[in-house]
Amino acid sequence: AEGSGRDSRAAGSVAAAGARLAAHAHASAAPLEAFGNCKTLRNDNSSRFGKFMRLHFDGQSGALLRGSVERYLLEKSRVVTQEVGERSYHAFYQLCAGAPLELRERLLLHDGVTAEDFDYLTAGETVAVSGIDDADDFDTVDDALRAMHASLPDEALVDQDREGEGLWHCLAAILHLGNVRFQESASGVAGGGGASACLHDEDADVAAAAATLLGCEQAALLEALCTRTISAGAEVCVLAKSVKEACTSRDALAKALYERAFDRLIEVVNHVMAETGQSAEGGAVGGRRGGREGGREGGGG
């Protein structure tokens, strides 16, 4: 009888842990969809990344023990440009439509600023989508992100004070960066000939906002975007870039930042779905692929 009681308690513990993990897996769906899905010409909620999800189950009770997500094929180009009739990733529009005033102030998204004010979000000439409430979706995604971060162990936190809004912070930096324009300098020659690039006369404030959110000096950001360094042995040569080259560098930085943010989201999801400490003896492992297979679009991410 005593052994039967222990078995019953163990089974109950495994089942409870499985229920918690199932809840975490369900909660992670909204952020993954927000940061990995967008409107295309064929699908208002098209997944633009691929994922492989592993789910580990208890062999006796069938309870979920742990899970993990592996991502691949994130469409980074969509961050900086879209075809007419399409949008960038949902999360950008959710941030612009639904962020509360306090968060907007911290992200330098001043009151009254909308998605239409950012170059990276208007290339497709489509900001609002029928049937999608970006403001309401922001609340859902933000609640899920904060809940997931609250469950992280201290050693998994990157920034204890700002972890819950770190992804929004990165998105705001990208939006400001996309509004940084360049013009030909009155003096100076680009490495390939022609006029060198410098910050547009009207964009000092937006460049300062981008630099602040990226945690660097404005001068350092502009130097990185407008020049390139070539090393040959002991000699180091700094060459100016053309306006076109500076714009390419700006967009490359934006895409790299988004990829880092998306990978951080995957990392957080994997932390909250990690090993529960329960024995997986006799457990079965299941895998499910989702997203962009064979070039086809799907809304499931």
XYZ file of N, CA and C in Angstrom, residues 61-156:
288
model
N 2.842 7.673 -17.750
C 1.647 8.509 -17.614
C 1.291 9.249 -18.895
N 2.278 9.396 -19.793
C 2.033 10.169 -21.001
C 2.138 11.664 -20.785
N 2.538 12.080 -19.570
C 2.645 13.502 -19.258
C 3.844 14.116 -19.978
N 3.707 15.376 -20.351
C 4.795 16.100 -20.997
C 5.882 16.412 -19.975
N 7.133 16.034 -20.284
C 8.244 16.248 -19.366
C 9.044 17.498 -19.696
N 9.336 17.698 -20.947
C 10.107 18.863 -21.360
C 9.968 19.023 -22.865
N 10.418 20.171 -23.350
C 10.355 20.420 -24.781
C 11.440 21.393 -25.194
N 11.669 21.504 -26.477
C 12.647 22.457 -26.993
C 12.277 22.812 -28.423
N 12.728 24.003 -28.843
C 12.445 24.503 -30.189
C 13.758 24.842 -30.872
N 13.908 24.403 -32.089
C 15.064 24.754 -32.909
C 14.555 25.529 -34.116
N 15.116 26.696 -34.356
C 14.621 27.510 -35.468
C 15.625 27.527 -36.608
N 15.115 27.829 -37.803
C 15.966 27.973 -38.977
C 15.208 28.785 -40.017
N 15.928 29.321 -41.009
C 15.336 29.999 -42.166
C 14.523 31.246 -41.821
N 14.942 32.031 -40.841
C 14.253 33.288 -40.554
C 14.446 34.256 -41.720
N 13.359 34.826 -42.209
C 13.414 35.755 -43.342
C 13.796 37.151 -42.842
N 15.085 37.426 -42.790
C 15.564 38.687 -42.223
C 15.308 39.882 -43.136
N 15.266 39.669 -44.434
C 15.080 40.790 -45.355
C 13.760 41.513 -45.116
N 12.769 40.802 -44.567
C 11.457 41.405 -44.326
C 11.524 42.500 -43.268
N 12.548 42.497 -42.450
C 12.695 43.527 -41.423
C 12.857 44.903 -42.056
N 13.518 44.980 -43.207
C 13.852 46.283 -43.792
C 13.044 46.618 -45.037
N 12.407 45.639 -45.664
C 11.617 45.934 -46.858
C 10.579 44.843 -47.078
N 9.484 45.217 -47.739
C 8.410 44.272 -48.038
C 7.831 44.605 -49.408
N 7.204 43.616 -50.031
C 6.492 43.858 -51.275
C 5.231 44.656 -50.982
N 4.744 45.376 -51.983
C 3.507 46.139 -51.825
C 2.372 45.178 -51.472
N 1.620 45.525 -50.432
C 0.535 44.672 -49.971
C 0.935 43.746 -48.839
N 2.206 43.802 -48.427
C 2.683 42.950 -47.335
C 3.162 43.807 -46.168
N 3.404 43.148 -45.034
C 3.905 43.846 -43.847
C 5.193 43.189 -43.361
N 5.844 43.886 -42.456
C 6.957 43.290 -41.729
C 6.364 42.396 -40.640
N 7.150 42.000 -39.671
C 6.678 41.087 -38.633
C 5.642 41.758 -37.726
N 4.649 40.984 -37.313
C 3.540 41.507 -36.514
C 4.017 42.303 -35.301
N 5.093 41.857 -34.666
C 5.524 42.453 -33.402
C 5.793 43.948 -33.526
N 6.313 44.394 -34.665
C 6.587 45.816 -34.850
C 5.297 46.633 -34.768
N 4.267 46.180 -35.460
C 3.001 46.907 -35.497
C 2.283 46.820 -34.150
N 2.438 45.694 -33.472
C 1.859 45.550 -32.140
C 2.483 46.549 -31.175
N 3.796 46.699 -31.249
C 4.489 47.642 -30.372
C 3.997 49.062 -30.615
N 3.896 49.456 -31.874
C 3.478 50.822 -32.200
C 2.028 51.092 -31.810
N 1.181 50.067 -31.891
C -0.247 50.261 -31.643
C -0.639 50.076 -30.185
N 0.069 49.201 -29.461
C -0.421 48.818 -28.148
C 0.445 49.150 -26.955
N 1.661 49.628 -27.161
C 2.548 49.892 -26.024
C 1.979 50.998 -25.141
N 1.958 50.800 -23.822
C 1.469 51.850 -22.920
C 2.427 53.038 -22.905
N 1.941 54.163 -22.409
C 2.703 55.407 -22.453
C 4.057 55.278 -21.767
N 4.093 54.610 -20.602
C 5.356 54.491 -19.868
C 6.404 53.744 -20.682
N 5.988 52.676 -21.340
C 6.920 51.908 -22.163
C 7.334 52.713 -23.386
N 6.399 53.407 -23.999
C 6.719 54.222 -25.171
C 7.774 55.272 -24.828
N 7.662 55.852 -23.647
C 8.636 56.868 -23.245
C 10.021 56.260 -23.071
N 10.075 55.059 -22.486
C 11.376 54.405 -22.305
C 11.994 54.008 -23.640
N 11.150 53.721 -24.618
C 11.638 53.292 -25.928
C 11.730 54.453 -26.917
N 11.510 55.670 -26.416
C 11.606 56.884 -27.237
C 10.613 56.863 -28.395
N 9.488 56.193 -28.174
C 8.380 56.198 -29.133
C 7.354 57.193 -28.607
N 7.561 58.435 -28.905
C 6.789 59.501 -28.283
C 5.311 59.403 -28.640
N 4.476 59.928 -27.759
C 3.032 59.834 -27.915
C 2.607 60.380 -29.276
N 1.786 59.628 -29.967
C 1.329 60.035 -31.292
C 2.069 59.355 -32.422
N 3.222 58.752 -32.129
C 3.990 58.038 -33.152
C 3.285 56.728 -33.484
N 3.124 56.440 -34.767
C 2.476 55.209 -35.213
C 3.400 54.446 -36.151
N 2.948 53.281 -36.578
C 3.744 52.471 -37.506
C 4.006 53.218 -38.811
N 3.110 54.106 -39.183
C 3.268 54.849 -40.430
C 4.439 55.819 -40.391
N 4.987 56.064 -39.204
C 6.110 56.994 -39.071
C 7.464 56.326 -39.272
N 7.481 55.020 -39.536
C 8.754 54.310 -39.646
C 8.928 53.716 -41.043
N 10.063 54.022 -41.646
C 10.335 53.589 -43.018
C 10.323 52.071 -43.159
N 10.812 51.366 -42.143
C 10.871 49.910 -42.232
C 9.490 49.255 -42.223
N 8.454 49.990 -41.822
C 7.119 49.399 -41.705
C 6.169 49.843 -42.807
N 6.646 50.684 -43.709
C 5.737 51.240 -44.716
C 6.130 50.904 -46.149
N 7.180 50.116 -46.333
C 7.599 49.775 -47.696
C 6.503 49.027 -48.441
N 5.729 48.218 -47.716
C 4.654 47.454 -48.337
C 3.355 48.219 -48.476
N 3.354 49.478 -48.018
C 2.175 50.347 -48.113
C 0.952 49.728 -47.439
N 1.200 48.879 -46.444
C 0.114 48.219 -45.713
C 0.472 48.208 -44.233
N -0.263 48.977 -43.451
C -0.007 49.035 -42.014
C -1.095 48.306 -41.239
N -2.347 48.628 -41.529
C -3.470 47.969 -40.857
C -3.950 46.787 -41.690
N -4.381 45.727 -41.000
C -4.894 44.525 -41.665
C -6.266 44.201 -41.089
N -7.237 44.013 -41.952
C -8.586 43.673 -41.512
C -8.573 42.352 -40.746
N -9.190 42.359 -39.571
C -9.247 41.148 -38.761
C -8.101 40.999 -37.787
N -7.121 41.905 -37.831
C -5.992 41.866 -36.900
C -6.027 43.114 -36.031
N -6.084 42.930 -34.723
C -6.071 44.039 -33.762
C -4.687 44.083 -33.124
N -3.809 44.914 -33.678
C -2.424 44.945 -33.209
C -2.310 45.388 -31.757
N -3.145 46.334 -31.339
C -3.083 46.819 -29.957
C -3.467 45.717 -28.976
N -4.533 44.994 -29.279
C -4.963 43.898 -28.414
C -3.933 42.773 -28.416
N -3.359 42.502 -29.582
C -2.349 41.447 -29.674
C -1.093 41.811 -28.895
N -0.779 43.112 -28.822
C 0.383 43.519 -28.018
C 0.208 43.081 -26.571
N -0.976 43.309 -26.010
C -1.217 42.928 -24.615
C -1.022 41.430 -24.415
N -1.531 40.640 -25.351
C -1.401 39.183 -25.246
C 0.059 38.757 -25.287
N 0.803 39.309 -26.235
C 2.211 38.935 -26.398
C 3.041 39.439 -25.223
N 2.800 40.674 -24.802
C 3.575 41.243 -23.700
C 3.343 40.464 -22.408
N 2.094 40.094 -22.139
C 1.799 39.289 -20.946
C 2.536 37.952 -21.003
N 2.550 37.327 -22.181
C 3.226 36.036 -22.328
C 4.730 36.179 -22.134
N 5.315 37.235 -22.695
C 6.754 37.455 -22.542
C 7.124 37.666 -21.078
N 6.346 38.475 -20.390
C 6.645 38.753 -18.985
C 6.476 37.502 -18.124
N 5.468 36.705 -18.437
C 5.263 35.467 -17.680
C 6.420 34.501 -17.898
N 6.886 34.385 -19.132
C 8.007 33.486 -19.412
C 9.280 33.968 -18.736
N 9.550 35.271 -18.806
C 10.763 35.794 -18.188
C 10.716 35.675 -16.670
N 9.515 35.793 -16.096
C 9.384 35.672 -14.646
C 9.736 34.273 -14.166
N 9.613 33.284 -15.043
C 9.900 31.902 -14.651
C 11.355 31.512 -14.898
N 12.154 32.427 -15.470
C 13.552 32.103 -15.751
C 14.375 32.084 -14.466
N 15.324 31.165 -14.355
C 16.254 31.205 -13.223
C 17.185 32.402 -13.365
N 17.745 32.866 -12.259
C 18.588 34.063 -12.277
C 19.742 33.945 -13.266
N 20.321 32.751 -13.375
C 21.480 32.597 -14.255
C 21.114 32.711 -15.732
N 19.824 32.627 -16.049
C 19.397 32.724 -17.444
C 19.011 34.146 -17.833
